[in-house]
């Protein structure tokens, strides 16, 4: 029996039990057999959730790019590593073989060195989904620089916050990006961000849209000429198992974004092992994850996990609606995709388009379908299963987080019987548990509670960059000796998990985590706004959309409310990005508050959900009368079209 590749349900239970009985032994075996080490570890695991401190494979030396690239060269040199599908379907797709990837990563790594980047330095990558994005990520890893990829849909303010938080020395960007029919001036956004980032002294610019951009003398350099001059050989920096590999920011329920730090060996082992099993990847398969590398899904399941397995991974630059809503299915047919991994929000948007655009395409290459990012509702699950998978391709509903680094709860296709809306069983080595409000573990089945994890797994984030206390407070303080996910879940009669959603002030909009606090901060920047509160409400495509309750400073404010709404969203776009725009804005004279001055979001949420029959206990409110006035005023948010 091979523990690396699980093929039957019995085998899953056997391997699962083994992985729980002695996790150290289990992960040691996986690590020994499937990776390339410069030196093996002295100790598989040491951990203490109270500090918290977690170390996997301590003492080991390795470079993740030798595992993702070099070791495949002998057997897979001419195999496509990255298959790039451009935004514009009439532009040719690009097949980058493992050999070419090796040369391009090494050239890029040499350029980074030449520009003064050293092991441990932070490099911010702000690029669209073009090959340079994956290549620059790997180039950083090659020389031991810590990459911090910022999704290229974030605004200048959001970008500069992230650059400054981790003190990046360099930014890698492009002259612009294509997004469906539009182009975006990425370099302009970088220029604006850098006005408040004194630590950045070099900007490398890839050419993509050939726009005339401004290059700042001494700071900005075109990438291509530097690459042309660089050598195709670059020795991999030898890294310690626990050296940071990357920082990736995720929104918190309060304050500024959290720079989650992932380290080298454990992250590599876990993303590789999950990729192999969750997608049942076979040697000649073509695998496509539609995420952007700016999110954790792209890091783990476009770049590192697939490449560590010598897979062919597709990178798609465009959007599902361009040139029309058949684009995903056209790509599946064109490249004969075998595994397709996307988000429920995309599935819902495509399901709305009707079946003609689906039926035009031959989807028979598909073997496994994946879903990630938010709960998948029953209707979307069936649409995906019936029309895309033709009831032949199992859906893996994969629950995990930026913080977990890899997939945590998921079916294994052809192994775990699926159940709509259920992420089903814990992956090998994962020990989930449900906790009640009093901090007790809830045993047995057919129960619900707050989802925690009892034991470390190799790819758990090790800290928040520059703020270990926040790491401890956020994840290890709610329940003693447990990692708290922030999600609620239920466990059914056979032990399957269904994730019900966040139990904190994070709202998942189109699969993107948004903290309410930073959006409220942005809204409050508007000169006419006194206070605001943001909640989520159900949306048929986005899953959740944002509802803002706004108190104006001047009650007699005579300005047109729709103009104010537009201005508020404009500020949000500037501070965070268009993904955080509010769908509804209700102007109100008060917000329900507790005596200690906390806004009672529970009530606001119910009103936004049109669920006012049972508002629960409002007696502890300082101002119970405000509730009725908010209910009465809701029509001004519902009926406006702006
Ligand atoms: C991978 C990713 C994490 C949050 C998480 C959940 C939600 C993700 C699922 C899901 C239900 C799923 N990382 N979430 N996957 N909820 N079913 N299959 O999305 O850091 O951006 O978000 O996303 O609430 O805590 S993330």
XYZ file of C-alpha atoms in Angstrom, residues 283-554:
272
model
C 1.202 11.761 -15.046
C -0.264 13.026 -18.301
C -3.159 14.998 -16.855
C -3.709 18.692 -17.524
C -4.794 20.445 -14.347
C -6.459 23.851 -14.197
C -7.165 25.959 -11.142
C -8.911 29.212 -12.100
C -7.765 31.156 -9.017
C -5.301 34.024 -9.148
C -1.819 33.420 -7.746
C -2.506 36.516 -5.616
C -4.551 34.264 -3.303
C -3.454 31.231 -1.285
C -5.287 28.892 -3.666
C -2.983 30.049 -6.442
C 0.172 29.734 -4.340
C -0.594 26.200 -3.175
C -2.569 24.759 -6.082
C -1.348 26.569 -9.186
C 2.333 26.881 -8.326
C 3.829 24.804 -5.526
C 1.571 21.741 -5.160
C 1.286 20.913 -8.873
C 4.934 21.633 -9.709
C 6.151 19.570 -6.745
C 4.329 16.669 -8.421
C 5.720 17.356 -11.889
C 2.236 18.245 -13.109
C 1.068 20.436 -15.982
C -0.644 23.441 -14.437
C -2.698 25.951 -16.416
C -2.447 29.688 -15.775
C -5.370 31.668 -17.166
C -4.942 35.404 -17.535
C -8.543 36.334 -18.279
C -12.021 36.298 -16.814
C -14.906 33.811 -17.194
C -17.045 36.297 -19.165
C -14.642 37.291 -21.940
C -15.125 37.223 -24.842
C -18.282 35.475 -23.626
C -19.513 33.264 -20.802
C -18.373 30.145 -22.631
C -14.681 30.918 -22.090
C -14.030 28.424 -19.272
C -15.650 25.608 -21.248
C -13.814 26.608 -24.396
C -10.526 26.337 -22.476
C -11.500 22.979 -20.984
C -12.107 21.669 -24.505
C -9.059 23.329 -26.059
C -6.528 22.034 -23.531
C -8.426 18.836 -22.633
C -8.480 19.737 -18.967
C -8.676 16.744 -16.627
C -9.013 18.465 -13.256
C -10.866 21.757 -12.966
C -10.805 23.731 -9.702
C -12.883 26.897 -9.269
C -15.005 28.896 -6.813
C -18.766 28.714 -6.140
C -19.173 32.366 -7.138
C -17.898 31.555 -10.637
C -20.158 28.506 -10.834
C -23.211 30.575 -9.882
C -22.376 33.304 -12.389
C -21.945 30.727 -15.164
C -25.058 28.803 -14.200
C -27.064 32.003 -14.804
C -25.975 32.066 -18.430
C -27.968 29.073 -19.522
C -26.748 25.841 -21.023
C -26.126 26.779 -24.679
C -22.635 28.075 -23.938
C -21.835 24.862 -22.060
C -23.288 22.454 -24.579
C -21.248 23.896 -27.426
C -18.126 22.404 -25.869
C -16.730 18.932 -25.436
C -16.061 18.563 -21.723
C -15.413 14.822 -21.807
C -11.790 15.186 -20.709
C -12.893 16.240 -17.206
C -12.331 13.717 -14.439
C -12.410 15.737 -11.210
C -14.156 19.015 -10.352
C -13.136 21.161 -7.414
C -14.715 23.961 -5.421
C -13.061 26.327 -2.955
C -13.424 29.633 -1.202
C -16.877 29.616 0.321
C -19.725 27.234 0.995
C -21.165 25.845 -2.215
C -24.952 25.978 -2.138
C -27.021 23.005 -3.159
C -28.258 24.512 -6.435
C -24.770 25.414 -7.633
C -23.457 22.004 -6.567
C -26.083 20.226 -8.691
C -25.607 22.510 -11.665
C -21.857 21.833 -11.573
C -22.356 18.120 -11.070
C -25.036 17.697 -13.753
C -23.882 20.032 -16.493
C -20.126 20.194 -16.176
C -19.318 16.823 -14.640
C -22.267 15.075 -16.366
C -22.609 13.151 -13.090
C -19.335 11.379 -13.915
C -16.786 13.645 -12.260
C -16.784 13.806 -8.484
C -16.877 17.300 -6.944
C -14.253 17.923 -4.309
C -15.578 20.663 -2.041
C -12.307 21.664 -0.401
C -12.377 23.625 2.846
C -9.205 25.405 3.896
C -7.735 28.861 4.588
C -4.792 31.139 3.872
C -3.630 30.210 7.356
C -3.824 26.453 6.797
C -1.647 26.588 3.660
C -3.324 23.526 2.183
C -6.650 21.697 1.879
C -7.982 20.478 5.251
C -11.444 18.974 4.793
C -12.321 17.439 1.441
C -13.542 14.354 -0.291
C -10.907 12.308 -2.096
C -12.372 11.749 -5.568
C -13.434 8.160 -6.406
C -12.747 7.371 -2.752
C -15.073 9.451 -0.544
C -18.762 9.409 -1.518
C -19.709 13.066 -2.002
C -22.696 14.839 -0.483
C -23.898 18.230 -1.787
C -22.766 21.175 0.377
C -20.515 18.955 2.512
C -16.746 19.215 2.479
C -17.028 15.702 3.956
C -14.030 14.191 5.772
C -10.806 15.532 7.212
C -7.824 15.034 4.972
C -5.085 12.640 6.114
C -3.324 13.993 9.196
C -6.007 16.580 10.024
C -7.795 16.449 13.380
C -10.793 18.793 13.287
C -13.107 19.253 16.221
C -16.222 21.281 17.064
C -16.335 23.476 20.160
C -19.291 24.927 22.010
C -19.612 28.465 23.362
C -18.321 27.395 26.763
C -15.090 26.042 25.392
C -16.027 22.373 25.519
C -15.382 19.910 22.758
C -18.595 18.624 21.201
C -18.378 14.876 20.771
C -20.506 12.615 18.638
C -22.279 13.181 15.353
C -25.213 15.345 14.236
C -23.830 18.335 16.120
C -22.693 21.836 15.248
C -20.191 24.256 16.707
C -17.076 26.262 16.044
C -14.495 24.563 13.913
C -11.062 24.051 15.482
C -8.071 21.823 14.812
C -6.458 19.879 17.635
C -3.057 18.994 16.267
C -0.590 20.760 13.968
C -0.247 19.805 10.303
C 2.843 20.573 8.228
C 1.567 23.661 6.367
C 0.010 25.650 9.200
C 1.113 29.328 9.083
C 3.793 29.893 11.733
C 3.117 33.503 12.642
C 1.796 36.872 11.483
C 4.668 38.919 10.112
C 5.858 41.313 12.799
C 3.040 40.492 15.196
C 3.260 37.145 16.913
C 0.892 38.306 19.634
C -1.856 38.901 17.104
C -1.236 35.399 15.734
C -1.716 33.962 19.195
C -4.755 36.112 19.991
C -6.504 35.389 16.702
C -5.981 31.658 16.387
C -4.926 30.149 19.716
C -6.714 32.118 22.403
C -10.392 31.329 21.840
C -9.900 27.686 22.881
C -7.033 26.340 24.883
C -4.590 24.211 22.957
C -6.567 24.427 19.716
C -6.269 26.274 16.431
C -9.517 28.246 15.926
C -10.555 28.662 12.294
C -13.178 31.415 12.641
C -15.709 29.170 10.878
C -18.810 27.426 12.126
C -19.525 23.877 10.996
C -21.779 20.916 11.552
C -20.979 17.225 11.604
C -23.624 14.877 10.226
C -24.553 11.354 11.202
C -21.595 9.759 9.416
C -19.036 12.318 10.532
C -19.082 14.472 7.400
C -18.416 18.184 7.918
C -20.429 20.989 6.419
C -18.929 24.449 6.781
C -21.673 26.941 7.574
C -19.676 30.176 7.356
C -17.702 32.683 9.377
C -18.589 33.289 12.991
C -16.581 36.531 13.161
C -16.688 39.823 11.275
C -15.113 38.478 8.139
C -17.494 38.341 5.166
C -16.756 36.211 2.139
C -17.759 38.049 -1.013
C -17.236 36.170 -4.277
C -14.837 33.932 -2.408
C -12.719 36.823 -1.126
C -12.283 37.344 2.594
C -13.198 40.860 3.583
C -12.922 42.187 7.106
C -15.682 44.640 7.952
C -13.456 46.917 10.047
C -11.141 48.161 7.287
C -14.119 48.816 5.005
C -15.857 50.776 7.762
C -12.650 52.743 8.245
C -12.706 53.619 4.558
C -16.388 54.647 4.626
C -15.722 56.844 7.654
C -13.121 58.725 5.636
C -15.928 60.386 3.724
C -16.267 63.902 5.158
C -20.043 63.604 5.503
C -19.960 60.267 7.354
C -20.064 60.081 11.141
C -20.194 56.343 11.656
C -20.870 53.165 9.757
C -21.454 49.462 10.186
C -21.145 46.847 7.502
C -22.742 43.412 7.388
C -23.192 40.756 4.752
C -26.433 39.677 3.103
C -27.088 36.762 0.749
C -26.445 37.402 -2.937
C -27.275 34.926 -5.672
C -23.950 35.216 -7.487
C -21.459 36.555 -4.970
C -22.638 34.359 -2.114
C -22.615 37.384 0.147
C -22.742 41.056 -0.714
C -22.056 44.013 1.561
C -24.723 46.129 3.225
C -23.628 49.397 4.816
C -25.500 51.310 7.495
C -24.239 54.866 7.468
C -24.845 57.712 9.895
C -24.271 61.130 8.378
C -22.683 63.886 10.429
C -25.250 66.472 9.510
